[in-house]
Each structure stands twice: as structure tokens, then as C-alpha cells.
Coordinates of N, CA and C in Angstrom, one line a residue:
M317 N 119.6 97.9 50.5 CA 119.0 97.8 51.8 C 117.6 97.2 51.6
R318 N 116.8 97.7 50.7 CA 115.4 97.2 50.5 C 115.5 95.7 50.2
A319 N 116.4 95.3 49.3 CA 116.5 93.9 48.8 C 116.8 93.0 50.0
F320 N 117.7 93.5 50.9 CA 118.1 92.8 52.1 C 116.9 92.5 53.1
L321 N 116.0 93.5 53.1 CA 114.8 93.5 54.1 C 113.6 92.9 53.4
L322 N 113.6 92.7 52.1 CA 112.4 92.3 51.4 C 111.8 90.9 51.9
E323 N 112.7 89.9 51.8 CA 112.2 88.6 52.2 C 111.8 88.5 53.7
P324 N 112.7 89.0 54.6 CA 112.4 88.9 56.1 C 111.1 89.7 56.4
S325 N 110.8 90.7 55.6 CA 109.6 91.5 55.9 C 108.3 91.0 55.3
G326 N 108.5 89.8 54.6 CA 107.3 89.3 53.9 C 107.0 90.1 52.7
N327 N 108.0 90.6 52.0 CA 107.8 91.5 50.8 C 107.0 92.8 51.1
S328 N 107.1 93.3 52.4 CA 106.4 94.5 52.7 C 107.2 95.7 53.0
C329 N 108.5 95.5 52.8 CA 109.4 96.7 53.1 C 109.6 97.5 51.8
S330 N 109.1 98.7 51.9 CA 109.2 99.6 50.8 C 110.6 100.3 50.7
T331 N 110.9 100.9 49.6 CA 112.2 101.6 49.5 C 112.2 102.7 50.5
R332 N 111.1 103.4 50.7 CA 111.1 104.5 51.7 C 111.3 104.0 53.1
K333 N 110.7 102.9 53.4 CA 110.9 102.3 54.8 C 112.3 101.9 55.0
A334 N 112.9 101.3 54.0 CA 114.3 100.9 54.1 C 115.2 102.1 54.2
E335 N 115.0 103.1 53.5 CA 115.8 104.4 53.7 C 115.6 105.0 55.0
Q336 N 114.4 104.9 55.6 CA 114.1 105.4 56.9 C 114.9 104.6 58.0
I337 N 114.9 103.3 57.8 CA 115.6 102.5 58.8 C 117.1 102.8 58.7
L338 N 117.6 102.9 57.5 CA 119.1 103.2 57.3 C 119.4 104.5 57.9
S339 N 118.6 105.5 57.7 CA 118.9 106.9 58.2 C 118.9 106.9 59.8
L340 N 117.9 106.1 60.4 CA 117.9 106.0 61.8 C 119.1 105.3 62.4
V341 N 119.6 104.3 61.7 CA 120.8 103.6 62.1 C 122.0 104.5 62.0
Q342 N 122.1 105.3 60.9 CA 123.2 106.2 60.7 C 123.2 107.3 61.7
A343 N 122.0 107.8 62.1 CA 121.8 108.9 63.0 C 122.1 108.5 64.4
D344 N 122.0 107.2 64.7 CA 122.3 106.7 66.0 C 123.7 106.8 66.4
G345 N 124.6 106.7 65.4 CA 126.0 106.9 65.6 C 126.6 105.6 66.2
E346 N 127.1 105.8 67.4 CA 127.8 104.7 68.1 C 126.8 103.6 68.4
V347 N 127.1 102.4 68.0 CA 126.2 101.3 68.1 C 126.7 100.2 69.2
I348 N 127.8 100.5 69.8 CA 128.3 99.6 70.8 C 127.7 100.1 72.2
R349 N 127.0 99.2 72.8 CA 126.3 99.5 74.1 C 126.9 98.7 75.2
E350 N 126.5 99.0 76.4 CA 126.9 98.2 77.5 C 126.3 96.8 77.3
Y351 N 127.2 95.8 77.7 CA 126.8 94.4 77.5 C 126.5 94.0 76.1
Q352 N 127.3 94.6 75.2 CA 127.1 94.4 73.7 C 127.2 92.9 73.3
T353 N 128.2 92.2 73.9 CA 128.4 90.8 73.5 C 127.1 90.0 73.9
S354 N 126.6 90.2 75.0 CA 125.3 89.5 75.4 C 124.2 89.9 74.6
R355 N 124.0 91.2 74.2 CA 123.0 91.7 73.4 C 123.1 91.0 72.0
D356 N 124.3 91.0 71.5 CA 124.5 90.3 70.2 C 124.1 88.9 70.2
F357 N 124.5 88.2 71.2 CA 124.2 86.8 71.4 C 122.7 86.5 71.4
I358 N 122.0 87.3 72.1 CA 120.6 87.2 72.2 C 119.9 87.4 70.9
I359 N 120.3 88.5 70.2 CA 119.7 88.8 68.9 C 120.0 87.7 67.9
Q360 N 121.2 87.2 67.9 CA 121.6 86.1 67.0 C 120.8 84.8 67.3
S361 N 120.6 84.6 68.6 CA 119.8 83.4 69.0 C 118.3 83.6 68.5
I362 N 117.8 84.7 68.6 CA 116.4 85.0 68.2 C 116.3 84.8 66.6
V363 N 117.3 85.3 65.9 CA 117.3 85.1 64.5 C 117.4 83.7 64.1
R364 N 118.3 82.9 64.8 CA 118.4 81.5 64.5 C 117.0 80.8 64.7
D365 N 116.4 81.1 65.8 CA 115.1 80.6 66.2 C 114.0 80.9 65.1
I366 N 114.0 82.1 64.7 CA 113.0 82.5 63.6 C 113.3 81.7 62.3
R367 N 114.6 81.6 61.9 CA 114.9 80.8 60.7 C 114.5 79.4 60.9
F368 N 114.7 78.8 62.0 CA 114.3 77.4 62.3 C 112.8 77.3 62.2
K369 N 112.1 78.2 62.8 CA 110.6 78.1 62.8 C 110.1 78.3 61.4
K370 N 110.7 79.1 60.6 CA 110.2 79.3 59.2 C 110.4 78.0 58.4
Q371 N 111.5 77.3 58.7 CA 111.7 76.0 58.0 C 110.7 75.0 58.5
E372 N 110.4 75.0 59.8 CA 109.4 74.0 60.3 C 108.0 74.3 59.7
I373 N 107.7 75.6 59.6 CA 106.4 76.0 59.0 C 106.3 75.4 57.6
K374 N 107.3 75.5 56.8 CA 107.3 75.0 55.5 C 107.1 73.5 55.5
K375 N 107.8 72.8 56.4 CA 107.6 71.4 56.5 C 106.2 71.0 56.9
V376 N 105.6 71.7 57.8 CA 104.3 71.4 58.3 C 103.3 71.7 57.2
D377 N 103.5 72.8 56.5 CA 102.6 73.1 55.3 C 102.6 72.0 54.3
K378 N 103.8 71.5 54.0 CA 104.0 70.5 53.0 C 103.2 69.2 53.5
E379 N 103.4 68.9 54.7 CA 102.7 67.7 55.3 C 101.2 67.9 55.3
L380 N 100.7 69.1 55.6 CA 99.3 69.3 55.6 C 98.7 69.2 54.2
K381 N 99.4 69.6 53.2 CA 99.0 69.4 51.8 C 98.8 68.0 51.5
V382 N 99.7 67.1 51.9 CA 99.7 65.7 51.7 C 98.4 65.1 52.4
I383 N 98.2 65.5 53.6 CA 97.1 65.0 54.4 C 95.7 65.5 53.7
V384 N 95.7 66.7 53.3 CA 94.5 67.2 52.7 C 94.2 66.4 51.4
Q385 N 95.2 66.2 50.6 CA 95.0 65.4 49.4 C 94.6 63.9 49.7
T386 N 95.3 63.4 50.7 CA 95.0 62.0 51.1 C 93.6 61.8 51.5
L387 N 93.1 62.8 52.3 CA 91.7 62.7 52.8 C 90.7 63.1 51.8
G388 N 91.1 63.7 50.7 CA 90.2 64.1 49.6 C 89.5 65.4 49.9
M389 N 90.1 66.2 50.8 CA 89.5 67.5 51.2 C 89.8 68.5 50.0
Q390 N 88.9 69.4 49.8 CA 89.1 70.4 48.8 C 89.4 71.8 49.3
L391 N 88.9 72.1 50.5 CA 89.0 73.4 51.0 C 90.4 73.6 51.6
E392 N 91.2 74.5 51.0 CA 92.6 74.7 51.5 C 92.7 76.1 52.1
T393 N 91.8 77.0 51.7 CA 91.9 78.4 52.2 C 90.4 78.8 52.5
M394 N 90.3 79.9 53.3 CA 89.0 80.4 53.6 C 89.1 81.9 53.4
P395 N 88.2 82.5 52.6 CA 88.2 83.9 52.3 C 88.1 84.7 53.6
G396 N 89.0 85.7 53.8 CA 89.0 86.5 54.9 C 89.9 86.1 56.0
I397 N 90.5 84.9 55.9 CA 91.4 84.3 56.9 C 92.8 84.2 56.2
D398 N 93.8 84.9 56.7 CA 95.1 84.9 56.2 C 96.0 84.2 57.2
R399 N 97.1 83.5 56.6 CA 98.0 82.9 57.6 C 99.0 83.9 58.1

């Protein structure tokens, strides 16, 4: 479970947190809710959108690196500011 959540969580999902999530899912029991098909569709759409945006961010980062090098800029990060 932790390995499954590691990348999507930005490597911040601990084993304890993964076990907690799993126990909550198991304790919930029945997972079929009213309008489940619509709920599933919406969640899957959100996941597709997140995946697409992650790919776009990688492409933009790559292009920005090219621009920074082309313009001869040296500052690529700023202490105290995280992406």
C-alpha cells in the first residue's frame, strides 16, 4: 500500500499513514454508494486531469530550463521558495 501511495503523495506517505488509510477503508465496509457510477466517473476524470497536468508541468519545466540556459541566467531556485 505504501509503495502504491508513495509517488502520488510526493514521497510523503509513511507506512503508518498507509496503514491508517487501509484500516479506514476496511472499516468503512460497503463502498457502493448512491450514484456510484457517476461518482466513479468523476473521480476517474479528476485522476486523468491530474496525470495530464503532471505531464504538462514536466514539459514546462523542461522548456523553462532551455530558456534559462539560452538567456544565460544562473538563478534557477530561490532559498525558502519551494515549488
